[in-house]
Coordinates of C-alpha atoms in Angstrom, one line a residue:
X908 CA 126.4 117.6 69.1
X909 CA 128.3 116.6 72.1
X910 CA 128.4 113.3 73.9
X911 CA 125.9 112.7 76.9
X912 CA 128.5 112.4 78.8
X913 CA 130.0 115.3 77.9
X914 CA 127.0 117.5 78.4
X915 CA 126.6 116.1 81.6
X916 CA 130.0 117.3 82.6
X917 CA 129.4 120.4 81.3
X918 CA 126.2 121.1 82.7
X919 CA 127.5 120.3 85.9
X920 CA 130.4 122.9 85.1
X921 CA 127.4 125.6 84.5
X922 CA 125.9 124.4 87.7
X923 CA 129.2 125.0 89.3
X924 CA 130.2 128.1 87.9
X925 CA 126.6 130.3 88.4
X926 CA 126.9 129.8 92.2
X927 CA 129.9 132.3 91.9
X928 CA 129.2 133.9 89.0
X929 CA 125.3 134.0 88.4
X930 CA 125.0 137.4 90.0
X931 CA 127.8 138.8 88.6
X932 CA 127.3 141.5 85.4
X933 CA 129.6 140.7 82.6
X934 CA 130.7 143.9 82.3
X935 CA 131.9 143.2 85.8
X936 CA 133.8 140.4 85.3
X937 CA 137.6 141.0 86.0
X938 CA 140.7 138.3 85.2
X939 CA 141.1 138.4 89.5
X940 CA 137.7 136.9 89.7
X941 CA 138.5 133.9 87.1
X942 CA 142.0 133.5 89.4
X943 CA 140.5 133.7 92.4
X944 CA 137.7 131.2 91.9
X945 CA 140.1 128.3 89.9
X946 CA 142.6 128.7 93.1
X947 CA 139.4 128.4 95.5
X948 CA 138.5 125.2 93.9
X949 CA 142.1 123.8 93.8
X950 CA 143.7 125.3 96.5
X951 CA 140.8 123.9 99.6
X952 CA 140.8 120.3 100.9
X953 CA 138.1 118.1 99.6
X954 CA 137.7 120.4 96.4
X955 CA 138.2 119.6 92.7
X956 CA 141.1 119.1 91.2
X957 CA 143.5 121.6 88.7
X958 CA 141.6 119.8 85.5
X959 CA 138.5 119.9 86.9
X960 CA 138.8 123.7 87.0
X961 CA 140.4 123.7 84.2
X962 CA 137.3 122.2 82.7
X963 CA 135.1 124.6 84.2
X964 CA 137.2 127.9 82.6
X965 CA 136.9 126.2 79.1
X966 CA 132.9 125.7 79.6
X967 CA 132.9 129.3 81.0
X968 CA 135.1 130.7 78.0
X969 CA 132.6 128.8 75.3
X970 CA 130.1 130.2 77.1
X971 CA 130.9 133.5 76.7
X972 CA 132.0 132.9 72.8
X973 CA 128.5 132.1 72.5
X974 CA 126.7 135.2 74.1
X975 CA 129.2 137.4 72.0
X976 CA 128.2 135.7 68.3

């Protein structure tokens, strides 16, 4: 089991991460969509920083480990 902290984080990551992708069909899911959406969140003024997205990729890549086992 994770930390609280930890899960908190990572909810927020989920939280994060379906306003881009909730709609999206996996199968639709391209590597320019992952690029696109970590530079989005580095590259704007006032957004997150590099490990924050960073962050948000692992989450989404556990994420999808999970849905596959």
């Amino acid at each position: 089991t994770k930390a609280a902290a930890t899960q908190r984080g990572d909810n927020l990551a989920l939280v994060n991460l379906r306003k881009v992708f909730g709609d999206m069909r996996l199968e639709d899911l391209e590597p320019r969509h992952i690029y696109k959406y970590v530079d989005t969140r580095v590259d704007k003024p006032g957004q997150k920083s590099l490990a924050t997205a960073v962050h948000e990729m692992r989450v989404f890549k556990h994420t999808f480990t999970k849905a596959v086992e």
